[in-house]
mmCIF file of C-alpha atoms and ligand atoms in Angstrom:
data_model
loop_
_atom_site.group_PDB
_atom_site.id
_atom_site.type_symbol
_atom_site.label_atom_id
_atom_site.label_comp_id
_atom_site.label_asym_id
_atom_site.label_seq_id
_atom_site.Cartn_x
_atom_site.Cartn_y
_atom_site.Cartn_z
ATOM 1 C CA UNK E 26 -2.627 -3.369 3.407
ATOM 2 C CA UNK E 27 -0.726 -2.466 6.084
ATOM 3 C CA UNK E 28 2.886 0.028 5.095
ATOM 4 C CA UNK E 29 5.801 -2.141 4.082
ATOM 5 C CA UNK E 30 8.728 -2.097 6.607
ATOM 6 C CA UNK E 31 12.040 -0.563 5.663
ATOM 7 C CA UNK E 32 14.487 -2.921 6.752
ATOM 8 C CA UNK E 33 14.962 -5.165 3.373
ATOM 9 C CA UNK E 34 14.059 -8.708 3.568
ATOM 10 C CA UNK E 35 16.527 -9.534 0.012
ATOM 11 C CA UNK E 36 19.387 -6.912 -0.289
ATOM 12 C CA UNK E 37 21.351 -7.765 -3.406
ATOM 13 C CA UNK E 38 24.344 -5.996 -4.194
ATOM 14 C CA UNK E 39 26.747 -5.548 -7.111
ATOM 15 C CA UNK E 40 25.803 -8.885 -8.206
ATOM 16 C CA UNK E 41 27.788 -10.736 -11.093
ATOM 17 C CA UNK E 42 27.449 -13.871 -13.109
ATOM 18 C CA UNK E 43 29.590 -14.320 -15.341
ATOM 19 C CA UNK E 44 30.665 -17.500 -18.030
ATOM 20 C CA UNK E 45 33.749 -18.207 -19.568
ATOM 21 C CA UNK E 46 32.337 -20.091 -22.523
ATOM 22 C CA UNK E 47 35.692 -20.413 -24.275
ATOM 23 C CA UNK E 48 39.149 -21.188 -23.097
ATOM 24 C CA UNK E 49 42.653 -20.820 -24.210
ATOM 25 C CA UNK E 50 45.032 -24.097 -24.695
ATOM 26 C CA UNK E 51 46.479 -22.779 -21.506
ATOM 27 C CA UNK E 52 42.906 -22.595 -19.891
ATOM 28 C CA UNK E 53 42.740 -18.720 -19.975
ATOM 29 C CA UNK E 54 38.976 -17.623 -20.782
ATOM 30 C CA UNK E 55 38.885 -15.559 -24.143
ATOM 31 C CA UNK E 56 35.036 -15.475 -23.837
ATOM 32 C CA UNK E 57 33.278 -14.476 -21.143
ATOM 33 C CA UNK E 58 29.076 -13.936 -21.079
ATOM 34 C CA UNK E 59 28.470 -10.959 -18.703
ATOM 35 C CA UNK E 60 24.960 -12.411 -18.171
ATOM 36 C CA UNK E 61 24.157 -10.564 -15.094
ATOM 37 C CA UNK E 62 26.620 -7.733 -14.615
ATOM 38 C CA UNK E 63 26.633 -6.025 -11.254
ATOM 39 C CA UNK E 64 22.804 -5.364 -10.178
ATOM 40 C CA UNK E 65 21.969 -4.015 -6.518
ATOM 41 C CA UNK E 66 18.259 -4.091 -5.470
ATOM 42 C CA UNK E 67 16.557 -4.392 -2.503
ATOM 43 C CA UNK E 68 13.160 -6.486 -1.642
ATOM 44 C CA UNK E 69 11.135 -5.717 1.556
ATOM 45 C CA UNK E 70 8.656 -7.913 3.550
ATOM 46 C CA UNK E 71 5.100 -8.217 1.974
ATOM 47 C CA UNK E 72 6.758 -6.249 -1.539
ATOM 48 C CA UNK E 73 6.492 -7.391 -5.082
ATOM 49 C CA UNK E 74 9.369 -6.094 -7.293
ATOM 50 C CA UNK E 75 9.052 -7.254 -10.894
ATOM 51 C CA UNK E 76 12.492 -7.917 -12.988
ATOM 52 C CA UNK E 77 11.245 -6.715 -16.644
ATOM 53 C CA UNK E 78 13.467 -6.608 -19.713
ATOM 54 C CA UNK E 79 13.607 -8.729 -22.914
ATOM 55 C CA UNK E 80 14.625 -12.412 -23.023
ATOM 56 C CA UNK E 81 17.945 -12.950 -22.655
ATOM 57 C CA UNK E 82 18.485 -9.680 -20.657
ATOM 58 C CA UNK E 83 19.864 -11.631 -17.719
ATOM 59 C CA UNK E 84 16.687 -11.826 -15.601
ATOM 60 C CA UNK E 85 16.118 -15.211 -15.385
ATOM 61 C CA UNK E 86 19.619 -15.640 -13.818
ATOM 62 C CA UNK E 87 19.036 -13.808 -11.376
ATOM 63 C CA UNK E 88 16.569 -14.990 -9.545
ATOM 64 C CA UNK E 89 18.459 -18.676 -10.226
ATOM 65 C CA UNK E 90 21.363 -17.190 -8.570
ATOM 66 C CA UNK E 91 19.522 -16.080 -5.455
ATOM 67 C CA UNK E 92 17.612 -19.245 -4.985
ATOM 68 C CA UNK E 93 21.492 -21.412 -4.965
ATOM 69 C CA UNK E 94 20.565 -23.149 -8.781
ATOM 70 C CA UNK E 95 23.532 -20.811 -9.608
ATOM 71 C CA UNK E 96 26.925 -19.771 -7.774
ATOM 72 C CA UNK E 97 27.384 -15.788 -8.518
ATOM 73 C CA UNK E 98 30.487 -14.659 -9.490
ATOM 74 C CA UNK E 99 30.744 -11.999 -7.148
ATOM 75 C CA UNK E 100 28.875 -9.446 -4.933
ATOM 76 C CA UNK E 101 26.706 -10.376 -1.623
ATOM 77 C CA UNK E 102 23.064 -11.881 -1.092
ATOM 78 C CA UNK E 103 21.399 -11.087 2.282
ATOM 79 C CA UNK E 104 18.477 -11.930 3.471
ATOM 80 C CA UNK E 105 16.892 -10.711 6.604
ATOM 81 C CA UNK E 106 20.461 -8.759 6.810
ATOM 82 C CA UNK E 107 22.520 -12.254 6.558
ATOM 83 C CA UNK E 108 24.464 -13.312 3.918
ATOM 84 C CA UNK E 109 23.522 -16.131 2.163
ATOM 85 C CA UNK E 110 25.822 -16.304 -1.255
ATOM 86 C CA UNK E 111 28.971 -17.585 1.003
ATOM 87 C CA UNK E 112 27.012 -20.224 2.938
ATOM 88 C CA UNK E 113 28.150 -24.273 2.701
ATOM 89 C CA UNK E 114 25.545 -26.394 1.380
ATOM 90 C CA UNK E 115 23.907 -27.405 5.013
ATOM 91 C CA UNK E 116 23.836 -23.765 6.040
ATOM 92 C CA UNK E 117 22.264 -22.835 2.961
ATOM 93 C CA UNK E 118 19.461 -25.242 2.857
ATOM 94 C CA UNK E 119 18.210 -24.091 5.812
ATOM 95 C CA UNK E 120 17.623 -20.772 4.236
ATOM 96 C CA UNK E 121 16.907 -21.729 1.244
ATOM 97 C CA UNK E 122 12.943 -22.768 3.356
ATOM 98 C CA UNK E 123 12.604 -19.264 3.088
ATOM 99 C CA UNK E 124 12.901 -18.857 -0.456
ATOM 100 C CA UNK E 125 11.035 -20.991 -3.012
ATOM 101 C CA UNK E 126 10.322 -20.039 -7.107
ATOM 102 C CA UNK E 127 7.950 -21.041 -9.099
ATOM 103 C CA UNK E 128 8.962 -21.623 -12.956
ATOM 104 C CA UNK E 129 7.559 -20.911 -16.419
ATOM 105 C CA UNK E 130 6.463 -24.333 -17.673
ATOM 106 C CA UNK E 131 4.268 -26.102 -14.895
ATOM 107 C CA UNK E 132 4.851 -29.119 -16.496
ATOM 108 C CA UNK E 133 8.448 -29.790 -16.956
ATOM 109 C CA UNK E 134 8.773 -28.363 -13.330
ATOM 110 C CA UNK E 135 6.622 -31.179 -11.808
ATOM 111 C CA UNK E 136 7.684 -35.205 -11.567
ATOM 112 C CA UNK E 137 5.055 -36.465 -13.832
ATOM 113 C CA UNK E 138 5.682 -39.686 -11.495
ATOM 114 C CA UNK E 139 4.749 -38.178 -8.047
ATOM 115 C CA UNK E 140 0.933 -37.608 -6.817
ATOM 116 C CA UNK E 141 0.071 -33.966 -6.069
ATOM 117 C CA UNK E 142 0.072 -35.209 -2.847
ATOM 118 C CA UNK E 143 3.360 -36.583 -2.771
ATOM 119 C CA UNK E 144 4.561 -33.008 -4.830
ATOM 120 C CA UNK E 145 2.764 -31.049 -1.718
ATOM 121 C CA UNK E 146 4.298 -33.219 1.288
ATOM 122 C CA UNK E 147 8.218 -33.335 -0.110
ATOM 123 C CA UNK E 148 8.663 -29.688 1.361
ATOM 124 C CA UNK E 149 6.738 -29.732 4.471
ATOM 125 C CA UNK E 150 8.905 -33.277 5.445
ATOM 126 C CA UNK E 151 11.862 -32.063 4.133
ATOM 127 C CA UNK E 152 12.109 -28.938 6.150
ATOM 128 C CA UNK E 153 10.376 -30.829 8.744
ATOM 129 C CA UNK E 154 7.689 -29.208 9.035
ATOM 130 C CA UNK E 155 4.704 -31.096 9.427
ATOM 131 C CA UNK E 156 4.481 -32.578 13.280
ATOM 132 C CA UNK E 157 2.932 -36.219 12.172
ATOM 133 C CA UNK E 158 0.697 -37.657 9.341
ATOM 134 C CA UNK E 159 -2.412 -36.277 10.224
ATOM 135 C CA UNK E 160 -0.708 -32.924 9.937
ATOM 136 C CA UNK E 161 1.141 -33.498 6.847
ATOM 137 C CA UNK E 162 -2.079 -34.367 5.475
ATOM 138 C CA UNK E 163 -3.780 -31.432 6.884
ATOM 139 C CA UNK E 164 -1.228 -29.547 5.508
ATOM 140 C CA UNK E 165 -1.561 -30.766 1.807
ATOM 141 C CA UNK E 166 -5.538 -30.516 2.257
ATOM 142 C CA UNK E 167 -5.013 -26.881 3.126
ATOM 143 C CA UNK E 168 -2.447 -26.256 0.371
ATOM 144 C CA UNK E 169 -4.856 -27.234 -2.364
ATOM 145 C CA UNK E 170 -7.463 -24.853 -0.756
ATOM 146 C CA UNK E 171 -5.519 -22.326 -0.860
ATOM 147 C CA UNK E 172 -4.834 -22.323 -4.216
ATOM 148 C CA UNK E 173 -8.187 -23.252 -5.065
ATOM 149 C CA UNK E 174 -8.098 -26.783 -6.537
ATOM 150 C CA UNK E 175 -10.376 -29.364 -5.453
ATOM 151 C CA UNK E 176 -9.054 -32.102 -2.236
ATOM 152 C CA UNK E 177 -9.448 -35.042 -4.623
ATOM 153 C CA UNK E 178 -6.540 -32.962 -6.869
ATOM 154 C CA UNK E 179 -4.224 -35.220 -4.062
ATOM 155 C CA UNK E 180 -4.459 -38.143 -5.642
ATOM 156 C CA UNK E 181 -3.865 -37.508 -9.229
ATOM 157 C CA UNK E 182 -0.930 -36.816 -11.242
ATOM 158 C CA UNK E 183 0.241 -33.740 -13.025
ATOM 159 C CA UNK E 184 -0.906 -34.729 -16.283
ATOM 160 C CA UNK E 185 -4.522 -34.761 -15.089
ATOM 161 C CA UNK E 186 -4.332 -31.309 -15.259
ATOM 162 C CA UNK E 187 -4.502 -27.974 -17.569
ATOM 163 C CA UNK E 188 -1.676 -25.752 -17.260
ATOM 164 C CA UNK E 189 -3.653 -23.799 -14.886
ATOM 165 C CA UNK E 190 -4.000 -25.831 -12.266
ATOM 166 C CA UNK E 191 -0.857 -27.554 -12.585
ATOM 167 C CA UNK E 192 0.897 -23.894 -12.109
ATOM 168 C CA UNK E 193 -1.605 -23.430 -9.000
ATOM 169 C CA UNK E 194 0.428 -27.081 -7.825
ATOM 170 C CA UNK E 195 3.647 -25.148 -8.475
ATOM 171 C CA UNK E 196 2.244 -22.427 -6.334
ATOM 172 C CA UNK E 197 1.357 -24.793 -3.799
ATOM 173 C CA UNK E 198 4.883 -26.406 -3.627
ATOM 174 C CA UNK E 199 6.325 -23.340 -3.169
ATOM 175 C CA UNK E 200 4.223 -21.984 -0.570
ATOM 176 C CA UNK E 201 4.289 -25.638 1.197
ATOM 177 C CA UNK E 202 7.498 -24.579 2.788
ATOM 178 C CA UNK E 203 6.268 -21.503 4.561
ATOM 179 C CA UNK E 204 8.589 -18.791 2.396
ATOM 180 C CA UNK E 205 9.217 -15.249 2.963
ATOM 181 C CA UNK E 206 9.704 -14.894 -0.655
ATOM 182 C CA UNK E 207 8.278 -16.476 -3.663
ATOM 183 C CA UNK E 208 10.832 -15.774 -6.833
ATOM 184 C CA UNK E 209 7.972 -16.323 -10.014
ATOM 185 C CA UNK E 210 10.519 -17.098 -12.752
ATOM 186 C CA UNK E 211 7.966 -16.259 -15.836
ATOM 187 C CA UNK E 212 5.390 -18.123 -14.172
ATOM 188 C CA UNK E 213 2.324 -16.580 -16.003
ATOM 189 C CA UNK E 214 4.050 -16.532 -19.275
ATOM 190 C CA UNK E 215 3.071 -19.837 -20.714
ATOM 191 C CA UNK E 216 -0.397 -19.604 -20.110
ATOM 192 C CA UNK E 217 -3.386 -18.832 -21.887
ATOM 193 C CA UNK E 218 -4.717 -14.723 -21.355
ATOM 194 C CA UNK E 219 -7.550 -15.183 -18.916
ATOM 195 C CA UNK E 220 -5.741 -18.092 -16.899
ATOM 196 C CA UNK E 221 -2.990 -15.921 -17.049
ATOM 197 C CA UNK E 222 -5.120 -13.416 -14.897
ATOM 198 C CA UNK E 223 -6.301 -15.955 -12.746
ATOM 199 C CA UNK E 224 -3.409 -17.085 -11.520
ATOM 200 C CA UNK E 225 -2.107 -13.266 -11.163
ATOM 201 C CA UNK E 226 -5.236 -12.140 -8.986
ATOM 202 C CA UNK E 227 -4.148 -15.757 -7.356
ATOM 203 C CA UNK E 228 -0.442 -14.392 -6.634
ATOM 204 C CA UNK E 229 -1.818 -11.413 -5.253
ATOM 205 C CA UNK E 230 -4.067 -12.713 -2.582
ATOM 206 C CA UNK E 231 -1.476 -15.263 -1.270
ATOM 207 C CA UNK E 232 0.851 -12.449 -1.038
ATOM 208 C CA UNK E 233 -1.617 -10.163 0.782
ATOM 209 C CA UNK E 234 -3.047 -13.183 3.241
ATOM 210 C CA UNK E 235 0.735 -14.697 3.945
ATOM 211 C CA UNK E 236 2.152 -11.299 3.779
ATOM 212 C CA UNK E 237 4.782 -12.770 1.026
ATOM 213 C CA UNK E 238 7.293 -11.160 -1.060
ATOM 214 C CA UNK E 239 7.397 -11.578 -4.251
ATOM 215 C CA UNK E 240 10.387 -11.445 -7.202
ATOM 216 C CA UNK E 241 8.844 -11.499 -10.545
ATOM 217 C CA UNK E 242 10.588 -12.168 -13.061
ATOM 218 C CA UNK E 243 8.852 -11.195 -16.480
ATOM 219 C CA UNK E 244 9.162 -9.941 -20.045
ATOM 220 C CA UNK E 245 5.248 -8.776 -19.904
ATOM 221 C CA UNK E 246 4.968 -5.456 -18.734
ATOM 222 C CA UNK E 247 0.929 -5.336 -18.894
ATOM 223 C CA UNK E 248 0.947 -8.099 -16.783
ATOM 224 C CA UNK E 249 3.271 -6.790 -13.823
ATOM 225 C CA UNK E 250 1.083 -3.457 -14.271
ATOM 226 C CA UNK E 251 -1.531 -5.935 -12.341
ATOM 227 C CA UNK E 252 0.619 -7.247 -9.700
ATOM 228 C CA UNK E 253 3.850 -4.891 -8.723
ATOM 229 C CA UNK E 254 4.777 -2.752 -6.311
ATOM 230 C CA UNK E 255 8.148 -1.476 -7.767
ATOM 231 C CA UNK E 256 9.588 -2.242 -11.057
ATOM 232 C CA UNK E 257 13.502 -3.057 -12.146
ATOM 233 C CA UNK E 258 14.098 -2.775 -15.682
ATOM 234 C CA UNK E 259 16.942 -5.030 -16.912
ATOM 235 C CA UNK E 260 18.947 -4.560 -20.144
ATOM 236 C CA UNK E 261 22.010 -6.416 -21.074
ATOM 237 C CA UNK E 262 22.406 -7.624 -17.644
ATOM 238 C CA UNK E 263 22.433 -4.446 -15.458
ATOM 239 C CA UNK E 264 19.323 -2.261 -14.449
ATOM 240 C CA UNK E 265 18.846 0.580 -16.285
ATOM 241 C CA UNK E 266 15.561 1.954 -14.372
ATOM 242 C CA UNK E 267 14.101 0.609 -11.071
ATOM 243 C CA UNK E 268 10.783 3.043 -9.903
ATOM 244 C CA UNK E 269 7.646 2.493 -7.649
ATOM 245 C CA UNK E 270 4.908 1.292 -10.795
ATOM 246 C CA UNK E 271 2.721 4.329 -10.329
ATOM 247 C CA UNK E 272 5.543 6.872 -11.812
ATOM 248 C CA UNK E 273 7.247 3.609 -14.086
ATOM 249 C CA UNK E 274 4.452 3.257 -16.155
ATOM 250 C CA UNK E 275 2.852 6.983 -15.692
ATOM 251 C CA UNK E 276 6.083 8.922 -16.461
ATOM 252 C CA UNK E 277 9.241 6.661 -17.614
ATOM 253 C CA UNK E 278 12.454 7.735 -17.545
ATOM 254 C CA UNK E 279 14.790 5.544 -19.450
ATOM 255 C CA UNK E 280 14.475 5.175 -23.558
ATOM 256 C CA UNK E 281 14.760 1.489 -22.797
ATOM 257 C CA UNK E 282 11.403 1.788 -20.293
ATOM 258 C CA UNK E 283 9.626 4.048 -22.585
ATOM 259 C CA UNK E 284 10.079 2.005 -25.419
ATOM 260 C CA UNK E 285 9.017 -1.413 -23.630
ATOM 261 C CA UNK E 286 5.729 0.354 -22.546
ATOM 262 C CA UNK E 287 5.126 1.800 -25.567
ATOM 263 C CA UNK E 288 4.292 -1.611 -26.618
ATOM 264 C CA UNK E 289 1.734 -2.186 -23.866
ATOM 265 C CA UNK E 290 -1.637 -1.748 -25.519
ATOM 266 C CA UNK E 291 -3.044 0.644 -23.173
ATOM 267 C CA UNK E 292 -6.792 0.198 -21.628
ATOM 268 C CA UNK E 293 -7.267 3.861 -21.499
ATOM 269 C CA UNK E 294 -10.269 4.608 -24.479
ATOM 270 C CA UNK E 295 -9.165 7.829 -26.546
ATOM 271 C CA UNK E 296 -5.681 7.799 -25.186
ATOM 272 C CA UNK E 297 -3.060 7.792 -28.290
ATOM 273 C CA UNK E 298 0.256 5.616 -27.558
ATOM 274 C CA UNK E 299 3.433 6.008 -30.494
ATOM 275 C CA UNK E 300 5.024 3.284 -30.607
ATOM 276 C CA UNK E 301 9.262 3.126 -30.394
ATOM 277 C CA UNK E 302 9.855 -0.129 -32.463
ATOM 278 C CA UNK E 303 13.357 -0.830 -31.550
ATOM 279 C CA UNK E 304 16.020 -1.434 -33.948
ATOM 280 C CA UNK E 305 18.272 -4.665 -34.128
ATOM 281 C CA UNK E 306 17.821 -7.388 -31.546
ATOM 282 C CA UNK E 307 19.617 -7.325 -28.396
ATOM 283 C CA UNK E 308 23.769 -7.216 -28.486
ATOM 284 C CA UNK E 309 25.206 -10.275 -27.316
ATOM 285 C CA UNK E 310 25.947 -10.312 -23.733
ATOM 286 C CA UNK E 311 29.839 -11.907 -24.374
ATOM 287 C CA UNK E 312 30.121 -8.392 -26.474
ATOM 288 C CA UNK E 313 28.386 -5.667 -25.041
ATOM 289 C CA UNK E 314 28.712 -2.630 -26.956
ATOM 290 C CA UNK E 315 31.155 0.282 -25.170
ATOM 291 C CA UNK E 316 29.680 3.266 -23.318
ATOM 292 C CA UNK E 317 25.691 3.031 -22.364
ATOM 293 C CA UNK E 318 24.919 -0.983 -23.511
ATOM 294 C CA UNK E 319 21.425 0.519 -25.219
ATOM 295 C CA UNK E 320 23.202 2.823 -27.498
ATOM 296 C CA UNK E 321 22.986 0.806 -30.501
ATOM 297 C CA UNK E 322 19.280 0.748 -30.345
ATOM 298 C CA UNK E 323 18.424 3.915 -28.520
ATOM 299 C CA UNK E 324 16.193 6.410 -30.963
ATOM 300 C CA UNK E 325 18.016 9.040 -28.025
ATOM 301 C CA UNK E 326 21.537 8.392 -28.195
ATOM 302 C CA UNK E 327 24.129 11.120 -28.981
ATOM 303 C CA UNK E 328 27.879 11.247 -28.880
ATOM 304 C CA UNK E 329 28.711 10.399 -25.197
ATOM 305 C CA UNK E 330 26.607 7.283 -25.346
ATOM 306 C CA UNK E 331 29.211 5.618 -27.481
ATOM 307 C CA UNK E 332 32.186 6.026 -24.997
ATOM 308 C CA UNK E 333 31.114 6.743 -21.828
ATOM 309 C CA UNK E 334 28.877 4.478 -19.636
ATOM 310 C CA UNK E 335 26.256 6.071 -17.479
ATOM 311 C CA UNK E 336 25.859 5.771 -14.211
ATOM 312 C CA UNK E 337 22.353 4.642 -12.376
ATOM 313 C CA UNK E 338 21.456 8.170 -10.266
ATOM 314 C CA UNK E 339 18.706 8.603 -8.218
ATOM 315 C CA UNK E 340 15.903 10.799 -9.954
ATOM 316 C CA UNK E 341 12.911 10.836 -7.069
ATOM 317 C CA UNK E 342 11.761 8.965 -4.347
ATOM 318 C CA UNK E 343 12.637 5.514 -4.802
ATOM 319 C CA UNK E 344 13.638 5.921 -8.367
ATOM 320 C CA UNK E 345 16.606 5.257 -10.003
ATOM 321 C CA UNK E 346 18.159 5.484 -13.801
ATOM 322 C CA UNK E 347 20.879 5.192 -15.824
ATOM 323 C CA UNK E 348 20.987 7.560 -19.005
ATOM 324 C CA UNK E 349 22.978 10.778 -19.861
ATOM 325 C CA UNK E 350 19.654 12.389 -20.736
ATOM 326 C CA UNK E 351 18.869 12.639 -16.806
ATOM 327 C CA UNK E 352 22.211 13.577 -15.883
HETATM 328 FE FE1 LIG N 418 20.160 6.561 -24.852
HETATM 329 FE FE2 LIG N 418 22.477 7.713 -24.620
HETATM 330 FE FE3 LIG N 418 20.505 7.385 -22.715
HETATM 331 FE FE4 LIG N 418 21.577 5.567 -23.166
HETATM 332 S S1 LIG N 418 22.371 7.017 -22.302
HETATM 333 S S2 LIG N 418 19.974 5.335 -23.015
HETATM 334 S S3 LIG N 418 21.979 5.464 -25.284
HETATM 335 S S4 LIG N 418 20.559 8.616 -24.449
#
């Protein structure tokens, strides 16, 4: 594999996505859910960055904001050095080709009335990628081939396929636009364990073959370990730790990352792990705890944690964490 370039393909800067859910009589927001609350990260060309955390931490909102399904409250999103968060719909459509998404539920994300041929032809047609009808057919055939589905799949409907095969169709549809980046939003979470591994291997192969970058959004660290180059850990709308895969899995610095990893079964025979069970549930993003927003569940919390918000700071090469214990 060739070394990754240093210029980011995608750059997310201080991104916020807040929702007003209650208003006063005069229309002033009285309850604001801070789903994403000021996160920054880069993804290099050909790199896989995983965004991990519990359900409700804001990771899927990040993915949907990057592909333009949601409008950011503030912050900047750059693709190839140019901002894409402030474009007109027409200008954004041209950039949208470069970023595609694969959703968690392959059944509801595929139109049940369309044959696979038409599902795959749609982005090719929309982005004007085929020279003529023969080229369009050949592109559809190639896409089925790269996701390892038979050619006769083209004439069938989504309900005629298994969950894993439907997810392959979703991946082929994303590839049809010839993107630079694919956002995989819990893309394998709904699949059986063996099928999950096959789809992860397929994504890895496609990434290497086409030089794709992946934003792999997942709550499952065991799967992330198989596919990622770097990991960003999210808690309650903020990134609490970022590190390359090796250092993060071998020596996690943030107590939340340590707790998440303690729940991942280890394949190393004889290696003992002690499970950290987090107390309570994820607090509401409408009413986050003061100071370090993890302090209500952190087994290592001390006085300062409920008063002062820790800053994400460098802890080593390409590694950052936000915890007063690391100061
Ligand atoms: Fe735990 Fe305090 Fe560190 Fe937050 S700052 S993770 S509460 S030790």
